[in-house]
Amino acid sequence: MVFKYLIPLLLLLAACTDGKRNIRDYYFPVLDMQGGQVYVFETWEGDKTVDEYWYYRGFVRDSGIFFSATYYNPAFEIGQITREKIVENGALTRDMFLYETDTVTGKQVQIPTVIESNNVFPFLVSDSLGIFLYSIHYQPLFDSGATIYLVRNRSYLGDGLDFEFEGKKYPTIAFRVREAIGNQKEGNAEVEGTGVEWYAKGLGLVYYQKTYGSGLFSVEGKLKERISMQELENRARN
């Protein structure tokens, strides 16, 4: 009988001492977002400041837990829709669509992407030596002969600074981000970027900063407020 109970105890101890930290609570609260929630990010691109909008929603299906993210640009046009599956060890992209404006019709056209590596956010991390790869490519509307690709590496940095939001301080964790964006049609010419991301416990992504090339272009975003989809629609009409 002692041996019978000793085995699961040893397995539990091994699981607790494998050196990995569970950071699932720092990702978006998917189950709490089944009614939908819009995150408003204040973004800076050089001297230009604009708001961008992300509509997040969680879904529970027979096949698992899913999470969708729809990006609206400052003109309230859809620029991207992503759907993820939440699994035991992280969030994985299932599909992703980009949107471009047809200059002839003026309408938004959906562009599918090919997902080569779908790691969005890990739930178990150890140190900065671990690299989490995300990679996609697609053919742009304006040049179907071209192939645009994005390769993004994330590495865990540990605890970040507290993030103050809506009168409350939230603990954060930080990731280092390295990106390569290129066009295979142009002889694999690419631009590299580096930056950081902060995820706050109970909120998800709250801050990001990236610099590309030789520092000539940078982008920075910070969570400004949370609103309903109805409020977003009201702002779009006004």
PDB file of C-alpha atoms in Angstrom:
ATOM      1  CA  MET A   1       0.000   0.000   0.000  1.00  0.00           C
ATOM      2  CA  VAL A   2       2.851   2.385   0.825  1.00  0.00           C
ATOM      3  CA  PHE A   3       4.435   1.717  -2.561  1.00  0.00           C
ATOM      4  CA  LYS A   4       1.077   2.280  -4.267  1.00  0.00           C
ATOM      5  CA  TYR A   5       0.818   5.830  -2.933  1.00  0.00           C
ATOM      6  CA  LEU A   6       4.526   6.581  -3.196  1.00  0.00           C
ATOM      7  CA  ILE A   7       4.579   6.482  -7.016  1.00  0.00           C
ATOM      8  CA  PRO A   8       2.049   9.279  -7.619  1.00  0.00           C
ATOM      9  CA  LEU A   9       3.719  11.310  -4.862  1.00  0.00           C
ATOM     10  CA  LEU A  10       7.100  11.033  -6.563  1.00  0.00           C
ATOM     11  CA  LEU A  11       5.547  11.951  -9.902  1.00  0.00           C
ATOM     12  CA  LEU A  12       3.976  15.022  -8.323  1.00  0.00           C
ATOM     13  CA  LEU A  13       7.282  16.076  -6.791  1.00  0.00           C
ATOM     14  CA  ALA A  14       9.013  15.627 -10.129  1.00  0.00           C
ATOM     15  CA  ALA A  15       6.410  17.824 -11.808  1.00  0.00           C
ATOM     16  CA  CYS A  16       6.897  20.527  -9.197  1.00  0.00           C
ATOM     17  CA  THR A  17      10.686  20.538  -9.413  1.00  0.00           C
ATOM     18  CA  ASP A  18      11.232  20.476 -13.172  1.00  0.00           C
ATOM     19  CA  GLY A  19      12.282  24.119 -13.026  1.00  0.00           C
ATOM     20  CA  LYS A  20       9.415  25.423 -15.138  1.00  0.00           C
ATOM     21  CA  ARG A  21       7.115  28.263 -14.170  1.00  0.00           C
ATOM     22  CA  ASN A  22       3.429  28.251 -15.043  1.00  0.00           C
ATOM     23  CA  ILE A  23       2.534  31.660 -16.509  1.00  0.00           C
ATOM     24  CA  ARG A  24      -0.917  30.838 -17.881  1.00  0.00           C
ATOM     25  CA  ASP A  25      -2.547  33.494 -15.661  1.00  0.00           C
ATOM     26  CA  TYR A  26      -0.570  36.167 -17.534  1.00  0.00           C
ATOM     27  CA  TYR A  27      -2.210  35.366 -20.833  1.00  0.00           C
ATOM     28  CA  PHE A  28      -5.622  36.744 -21.729  1.00  0.00           C
ATOM     29  CA  PRO A  29      -8.421  35.546 -19.396  1.00  0.00           C
ATOM     30  CA  VAL A  30      -9.998  33.547 -22.216  1.00  0.00           C
ATOM     31  CA  LEU A  31     -12.854  31.987 -20.258  1.00  0.00           C
ATOM     32  CA  ASP A  32     -13.817  35.385 -18.824  1.00  0.00           C
ATOM     33  CA  MET A  33     -13.955  36.893 -22.312  1.00  0.00           C
ATOM     34  CA  GLN A  34     -16.702  34.736 -23.818  1.00  0.00           C
ATOM     35  CA  GLY A  35     -18.899  37.823 -24.059  1.00  0.00           C
ATOM     36  CA  GLY A  36     -16.194  39.697 -25.966  1.00  0.00           C
ATOM     37  CA  GLN A  37     -13.959  42.597 -24.939  1.00  0.00           C
ATOM     38  CA  VAL A  38     -12.242  45.389 -26.870  1.00  0.00           C
ATOM     39  CA  TYR A  39      -8.751  46.436 -25.796  1.00  0.00           C
ATOM     40  CA  VAL A  40      -7.750  49.935 -26.880  1.00  0.00           C
ATOM     41  CA  PHE A  41      -3.996  50.413 -27.338  1.00  0.00           C
ATOM     42  CA  GLU A  42      -2.399  53.829 -27.595  1.00  0.00           C
ATOM     43  CA  THR A  43       0.389  53.421 -30.130  1.00  0.00           C
ATOM     44  CA  TRP A  44       3.360  55.519 -31.165  1.00  0.00           C
ATOM     45  CA  GLU A  45       5.082  55.339 -34.532  1.00  0.00           C
ATOM     46  CA  GLY A  46       7.758  58.016 -34.388  1.00  0.00           C
ATOM     47  CA  ASP A  47       5.968  61.273 -33.619  1.00  0.00           C
ATOM     48  CA  LYS A  48       2.559  59.898 -34.590  1.00  0.00           C
ATOM     49  CA  THR A  49       0.116  58.725 -31.899  1.00  0.00           C
ATOM     50  CA  VAL A  50      -3.016  56.759 -32.780  1.00  0.00           C
ATOM     51  CA  ASP A  51      -5.382  54.281 -31.147  1.00  0.00           C
ATOM     52  CA  GLU A  52      -5.737  50.711 -32.367  1.00  0.00           C
ATOM     53  CA  TYR A  53      -8.433  48.286 -31.317  1.00  0.00           C
ATOM     54  CA  TRP A  54      -8.400  44.550 -30.635  1.00  0.00           C
ATOM     55  CA  TYR A  55     -11.638  42.653 -30.123  1.00  0.00           C
ATOM     56  CA  TYR A  56     -10.964  39.505 -28.096  1.00  0.00           C
ATOM     57  CA  ARG A  57     -13.396  36.680 -27.455  1.00  0.00           C
ATOM     58  CA  GLY A  58     -13.179  33.224 -25.895  1.00  0.00           C
ATOM     59  CA  PHE A  59     -15.133  30.175 -27.064  1.00  0.00           C
ATOM     60  CA  VAL A  60     -15.745  26.802 -25.457  1.00  0.00           C
ATOM     61  CA  ARG A  61     -16.500  24.008 -27.913  1.00  0.00           C
ATOM     62  CA  ASP A  62     -16.652  20.225 -27.734  1.00  0.00           C
ATOM     63  CA  SER A  63     -13.205  20.161 -29.350  1.00  0.00           C
ATOM     64  CA  GLY A  64     -11.645  22.507 -26.787  1.00  0.00           C
ATOM     65  CA  ILE A  65     -11.166  26.134 -25.781  1.00  0.00           C
ATOM     66  CA  PHE A  66     -10.595  28.727 -28.502  1.00  0.00           C
ATOM     67  CA  PHE A  67      -9.673  32.397 -28.566  1.00  0.00           C
ATOM     68  CA  SER A  68     -10.200  34.888 -31.371  1.00  0.00           C
ATOM     69  CA  ALA A  69      -8.560  38.276 -31.907  1.00  0.00           C
ATOM     70  CA  THR A  70      -9.779  40.848 -34.441  1.00  0.00           C
ATOM     71  CA  TYR A  71      -7.645  43.901 -35.143  1.00  0.00           C
ATOM     72  CA  TYR A  72      -9.228  47.206 -36.164  1.00  0.00           C
ATOM     73  CA  ASN A  73      -7.005  49.985 -37.440  1.00  0.00           C
ATOM     74  CA  PRO A  74      -7.490  53.665 -36.439  1.00  0.00           C
ATOM     75  CA  ALA A  75     -10.035  53.990 -39.289  1.00  0.00           C
ATOM     76  CA  PHE A  76     -12.032  51.115 -37.705  1.00  0.00           C
ATOM     77  CA  GLU A  77     -11.294  48.781 -40.614  1.00  0.00           C
ATOM     78  CA  ILE A  78     -10.532  45.118 -39.955  1.00  0.00           C
ATOM     79  CA  GLY A  79      -6.872  44.389 -40.610  1.00  0.00           C
ATOM     80  CA  GLN A  80      -6.457  40.924 -39.144  1.00  0.00           C
ATOM     81  CA  ILE A  81      -8.434  38.039 -37.643  1.00  0.00           C
ATOM     82  CA  THR A  82      -6.694  35.258 -35.731  1.00  0.00           C
ATOM     83  CA  ARG A  83      -8.110  32.170 -34.074  1.00  0.00           C
ATOM     84  CA  GLU A  84      -6.141  30.243 -31.448  1.00  0.00           C
ATOM     85  CA  LYS A  85      -6.629  26.994 -29.595  1.00  0.00           C
ATOM     86  CA  ILE A  86      -5.797  26.931 -25.898  1.00  0.00           C
ATOM     87  CA  VAL A  87      -4.007  23.706 -24.986  1.00  0.00           C
ATOM     88  CA  GLU A  88      -2.313  22.471 -21.846  1.00  0.00           C
ATOM     89  CA  ASN A  89       1.065  24.041 -22.546  1.00  0.00           C
ATOM     90  CA  GLY A  90       0.114  27.215 -24.423  1.00  0.00           C
ATOM     91  CA  ALA A  91      -1.866  29.122 -27.040  1.00  0.00           C
ATOM     92  CA  LEU A  92      -1.509  27.915 -30.639  1.00  0.00           C
ATOM     93  CA  THR A  93      -2.665  29.686 -33.779  1.00  0.00           C
ATOM     94  CA  ARG A  94      -5.188  27.659 -35.788  1.00  0.00           C
ATOM     95  CA  ASP A  95      -5.831  30.139 -38.587  1.00  0.00           C
ATOM     96  CA  MET A  96      -5.075  33.741 -39.475  1.00  0.00           C
ATOM     97  CA  PHE A  97      -6.484  36.093 -42.105  1.00  0.00           C
ATOM     98  CA  LEU A  98      -5.182  39.482 -43.185  1.00  0.00           C
ATOM     99  CA  TYR A  99      -7.236  42.172 -44.905  1.00  0.00           C
ATOM    100  CA  GLU A 100      -6.206  44.627 -47.584  1.00  0.00           C
ATOM    101  CA  THR A 101      -8.229  47.256 -49.430  1.00  0.00           C
ATOM    102  CA  ASP A 102      -8.899  46.646 -53.109  1.00  0.00           C
ATOM    103  CA  THR A 103      -7.999  49.956 -54.754  1.00  0.00           C
ATOM    104  CA  VAL A 104     -10.523  49.324 -57.547  1.00  0.00           C
ATOM    105  CA  THR A 105     -13.603  48.468 -55.488  1.00  0.00           C
ATOM    106  CA  GLY A 106     -12.561  50.094 -52.204  1.00  0.00           C
ATOM    107  CA  LYS A 107     -13.645  46.934 -50.365  1.00  0.00           C
ATOM    108  CA  GLN A 108     -11.688  44.901 -47.841  1.00  0.00           C
ATOM    109  CA  VAL A 109     -10.359  41.628 -49.259  1.00  0.00           C
ATOM    110  CA  GLN A 110      -9.517  38.659 -47.034  1.00  0.00           C
ATOM    111  CA  ILE A 111      -6.071  37.127 -47.508  1.00  0.00           C
ATOM    112  CA  PRO A 112      -5.344  33.708 -45.970  1.00  0.00           C
ATOM    113  CA  THR A 113      -1.957  32.976 -44.445  1.00  0.00           C
ATOM    114  CA  VAL A 114       0.067  29.787 -44.260  1.00  0.00           C
ATOM    115  CA  ILE A 115       1.042  29.042 -40.673  1.00  0.00           C
ATOM    116  CA  GLU A 116       4.364  27.243 -40.473  1.00  0.00           C
ATOM    117  CA  SER A 117       4.934  27.480 -36.718  1.00  0.00           C
ATOM    118  CA  ASN A 118       2.025  28.378 -34.466  1.00  0.00           C
ATOM    119  CA  ASN A 119       3.453  29.074 -31.002  1.00  0.00           C
ATOM    120  CA  VAL A 120       1.768  32.248 -29.727  1.00  0.00           C
ATOM    121  CA  PHE A 121       2.241  32.091 -25.971  1.00  0.00           C
ATOM    122  CA  PRO A 122       3.760  29.357 -23.764  1.00  0.00           C
ATOM    123  CA  PHE A 123       2.239  28.444 -20.411  1.00  0.00           C
ATOM    124  CA  LEU A 124       5.376  26.728 -19.069  1.00  0.00           C
ATOM    125  CA  VAL A 125       8.719  28.564 -19.161  1.00  0.00           C
ATOM    126  CA  SER A 126      12.118  28.270 -17.531  1.00  0.00           C
ATOM    127  CA  ASP A 127      14.639  30.882 -18.690  1.00  0.00           C
ATOM    128  CA  SER A 128      15.653  33.046 -21.646  1.00  0.00           C
ATOM    129  CA  LEU A 129      17.337  30.103 -23.363  1.00  0.00           C
ATOM    130  CA  GLY A 130      13.942  28.778 -24.462  1.00  0.00           C
ATOM    131  CA  ILE A 131      12.843  30.096 -27.875  1.00  0.00           C
ATOM    132  CA  PHE A 132       9.188  30.010 -28.936  1.00  0.00           C
ATOM    133  CA  LEU A 133       8.848  30.190 -32.712  1.00  0.00           C
ATOM    134  CA  TYR A 134       6.011  31.737 -34.700  1.00  0.00           C
ATOM    135  CA  SER A 135       6.188  31.799 -38.493  1.00  0.00           C
ATOM    136  CA  ILE A 136       3.722  32.606 -41.297  1.00  0.00           C
ATOM    137  CA  HIS A 137       3.728  33.625 -44.955  1.00  0.00           C
ATOM    138  CA  TYR A 138       1.152  34.923 -47.431  1.00  0.00           C
ATOM    139  CA  GLN A 139       0.695  36.374 -50.898  1.00  0.00           C
ATOM    140  CA  PRO A 140      -0.310  40.054 -50.820  1.00  0.00           C
ATOM    141  CA  LEU A 141      -3.284  41.339 -52.769  1.00  0.00           C
ATOM    142  CA  PHE A 142      -1.264  43.858 -54.751  1.00  0.00           C
ATOM    143  CA  ASP A 143       1.301  41.311 -55.968  1.00  0.00           C
ATOM    144  CA  SER A 144       0.181  37.686 -56.090  1.00  0.00           C
ATOM    145  CA  GLY A 145       3.641  36.662 -57.339  1.00  0.00           C
ATOM    146  CA  ALA A 146       5.264  37.806 -54.103  1.00  0.00           C
ATOM    147  CA  THR A 147       5.458  35.919 -50.825  1.00  0.00           C
ATOM    148  CA  ILE A 148       5.688  37.948 -47.635  1.00  0.00           C
ATOM    149  CA  TYR A 149       6.925  36.111 -44.564  1.00  0.00           C
ATOM    150  CA  LEU A 150       7.178  36.812 -40.868  1.00  0.00           C
ATOM    151  CA  VAL A 151       9.363  34.872 -38.447  1.00  0.00           C
ATOM    152  CA  ARG A 152       9.048  35.789 -34.770  1.00  0.00           C
ATOM    153  CA  ASN A 153      11.027  34.382 -31.841  1.00  0.00           C
ATOM    154  CA  ARG A 154       9.928  34.996 -28.268  1.00  0.00           C
ATOM    155  CA  SER A 155      12.088  34.298 -25.231  1.00  0.00           C
ATOM    156  CA  TYR A 156      11.006  34.611 -21.621  1.00  0.00           C
ATOM    157  CA  LEU A 157      12.790  37.277 -19.554  1.00  0.00           C
ATOM    158  CA  GLY A 158      11.095  36.916 -16.168  1.00  0.00           C
ATOM    159  CA  ASP A 159       9.121  39.392 -14.096  1.00  0.00           C
ATOM    160  CA  GLY A 160       8.535  42.863 -15.482  1.00  0.00           C
ATOM    161  CA  LEU A 161       7.462  46.120 -13.892  1.00  0.00           C
ATOM    162  CA  ASP A 162       4.011  46.470 -12.373  1.00  0.00           C
ATOM    163  CA  PHE A 163       1.453  47.804 -14.845  1.00  0.00           C
ATOM    164  CA  GLU A 164      -1.011  50.362 -13.538  1.00  0.00           C
ATOM    165  CA  PHE A 165      -4.408  50.185 -15.189  1.00  0.00           C
ATOM    166  CA  GLU A 166      -7.884  51.330 -14.149  1.00  0.00           C
ATOM    167  CA  GLY A 167      -6.594  52.315 -10.726  1.00  0.00           C
ATOM    168  CA  LYS A 168      -4.974  48.946  -9.997  1.00  0.00           C
ATOM    169  CA  LYS A 169      -1.432  47.604 -10.221  1.00  0.00           C
ATOM    170  CA  TYR A 170      -0.905  44.316 -12.037  1.00  0.00           C
ATOM    171  CA  PRO A 171       2.242  42.162 -11.897  1.00  0.00           C
ATOM    172  CA  THR A 172       3.758  41.470 -15.303  1.00  0.00           C
ATOM    173  CA  ILE A 173       6.148  39.157 -17.079  1.00  0.00           C
ATOM    174  CA  ALA A 174       8.331  40.157 -20.024  1.00  0.00           C
ATOM    175  CA  PHE A 175       9.347  38.524 -23.300  1.00  0.00           C
ATOM    176  CA  ARG A 176      12.139  39.470 -25.663  1.00  0.00           C
ATOM    177  CA  VAL A 177      10.917  39.522 -29.269  1.00  0.00           C
ATOM    178  CA  ARG A 178      12.999  39.106 -32.431  1.00  0.00           C
ATOM    179  CA  GLU A 179      11.386  39.350 -35.859  1.00  0.00           C
ATOM    180  CA  ALA A 180      12.348  38.987 -39.499  1.00  0.00           C
ATOM    181  CA  ILE A 181      10.007  40.302 -42.187  1.00  0.00           C
ATOM    182  CA  GLY A 182      10.841  39.703 -45.821  1.00  0.00           C
ATOM    183  CA  ASN A 183       9.725  39.215 -49.413  1.00  0.00           C
ATOM    184  CA  GLN A 184      10.939  36.061 -51.127  1.00  0.00           C
ATOM    185  CA  LYS A 185      10.364  37.633 -54.543  1.00  0.00           C
ATOM    186  CA  GLU A 186      13.055  40.207 -53.837  1.00  0.00           C
ATOM    187  CA  GLY A 187      15.858  37.750 -53.223  1.00  0.00           C
ATOM    188  CA  ASN A 188      15.053  37.114 -49.571  1.00  0.00           C
ATOM    189  CA  ALA A 189      15.555  40.797 -48.688  1.00  0.00           C
ATOM    190  CA  GLU A 190      14.363  41.210 -45.142  1.00  0.00           C
ATOM    191  CA  VAL A 191      14.141  43.629 -42.242  1.00  0.00           C
ATOM    192  CA  GLU A 192      14.953  42.531 -38.722  1.00  0.00           C
ATOM    193  CA  GLY A 193      13.359  43.867 -35.575  1.00  0.00           C
ATOM    194  CA  THR A 194      13.835  43.495 -31.828  1.00  0.00           C
ATOM    195  CA  GLY A 195      11.723  44.480 -28.870  1.00  0.00           C
ATOM    196  CA  VAL A 196       9.865  43.493 -25.745  1.00  0.00           C
ATOM    197  CA  GLU A 197       6.335  42.512 -24.703  1.00  0.00           C
ATOM    198  CA  TRP A 198       4.713  42.750 -21.279  1.00  0.00           C
ATOM    199  CA  TYR A 199       1.847  40.535 -20.190  1.00  0.00           C
ATOM    200  CA  ALA A 200      -0.072  41.442 -17.037  1.00  0.00           C
ATOM    201  CA  LYS A 201      -1.668  38.865 -14.764  1.00  0.00           C
ATOM    202  CA  GLY A 202      -5.385  38.712 -15.465  1.00  0.00           C
ATOM    203  CA  LEU A 203      -5.159  41.048 -18.474  1.00  0.00           C
ATOM    204  CA  GLY A 204      -2.859  39.608 -21.134  1.00  0.00           C
ATOM    205  CA  LEU A 205      -0.753  41.773 -23.418  1.00  0.00           C
ATOM    206  CA  VAL A 206      -0.518  45.328 -22.079  1.00  0.00           C
ATOM    207  CA  TYR A 207       2.637  46.778 -23.633  1.00  0.00           C
ATOM    208  CA  TYR A 208       4.941  46.203 -26.589  1.00  0.00           C
ATOM    209  CA  GLN A 209       7.887  47.975 -28.206  1.00  0.00           C
ATOM    210  CA  LYS A 210       9.739  47.047 -31.380  1.00  0.00           C
ATOM    211  CA  THR A 211      12.526  48.660 -33.378  1.00  0.00           C
ATOM    212  CA  TYR A 212      13.288  47.699 -36.976  1.00  0.00           C
ATOM    213  CA  GLY A 213      16.305  48.018 -39.230  1.00  0.00           C
ATOM    214  CA  SER A 214      18.947  50.384 -37.909  1.00  0.00           C
ATOM    215  CA  GLY A 215      16.511  52.100 -35.592  1.00  0.00           C
ATOM    216  CA  LEU A 216      14.899  54.160 -38.337  1.00  0.00           C
ATOM    217  CA  PHE A 217      11.449  52.785 -37.542  1.00  0.00           C
ATOM    218  CA  SER A 218       9.954  51.890 -34.177  1.00  0.00           C
ATOM    219  CA  VAL A 219       6.501  51.144 -32.855  1.00  0.00           C
ATOM    220  CA  GLU A 220       5.234  51.146 -29.277  1.00  0.00           C
ATOM    221  CA  GLY A 221       1.839  50.346 -27.801  1.00  0.00           C
ATOM    222  CA  LYS A 222       0.279  50.491 -24.358  1.00  0.00           C
ATOM    223  CA  LEU A 223      -3.126  49.328 -23.135  1.00  0.00           C
ATOM    224  CA  LYS A 224      -5.189  52.463 -22.662  1.00  0.00           C
ATOM    225  CA  GLU A 225      -8.706  51.241 -21.882  1.00  0.00           C
ATOM    226  CA  ARG A 226     -11.196  48.419 -22.269  1.00  0.00           C
ATOM    227  CA  ILE A 227     -14.529  49.017 -23.965  1.00  0.00           C
ATOM    228  CA  SER A 228     -17.478  47.015 -25.289  1.00  0.00           C
ATOM    229  CA  MET A 229     -18.044  46.170 -28.942  1.00  0.00           C
ATOM    230  CA  GLN A 230     -21.075  48.455 -28.846  1.00  0.00           C
ATOM    231  CA  GLU A 231     -18.859  51.353 -27.784  1.00  0.00           C
ATOM    232  CA  LEU A 232     -16.419  50.533 -30.576  1.00  0.00           C
ATOM    233  CA  GLU A 233     -19.281  50.625 -33.089  1.00  0.00           C
ATOM    234  CA  ASN A 234     -20.409  53.967 -31.675  1.00  0.00           C
ATOM    235  CA  ARG A 235     -16.921  55.422 -32.120  1.00  0.00           C
ATOM    236  CA  ALA A 236     -16.765  54.101 -35.678  1.00  0.00           C
ATOM    237  CA  ARG A 237     -20.044  55.861 -36.541  1.00  0.00           C
ATOM    238  CA  ASN A 238     -18.822  59.132 -35.022  1.00  0.00           C
TER     239      ASN A 238
END
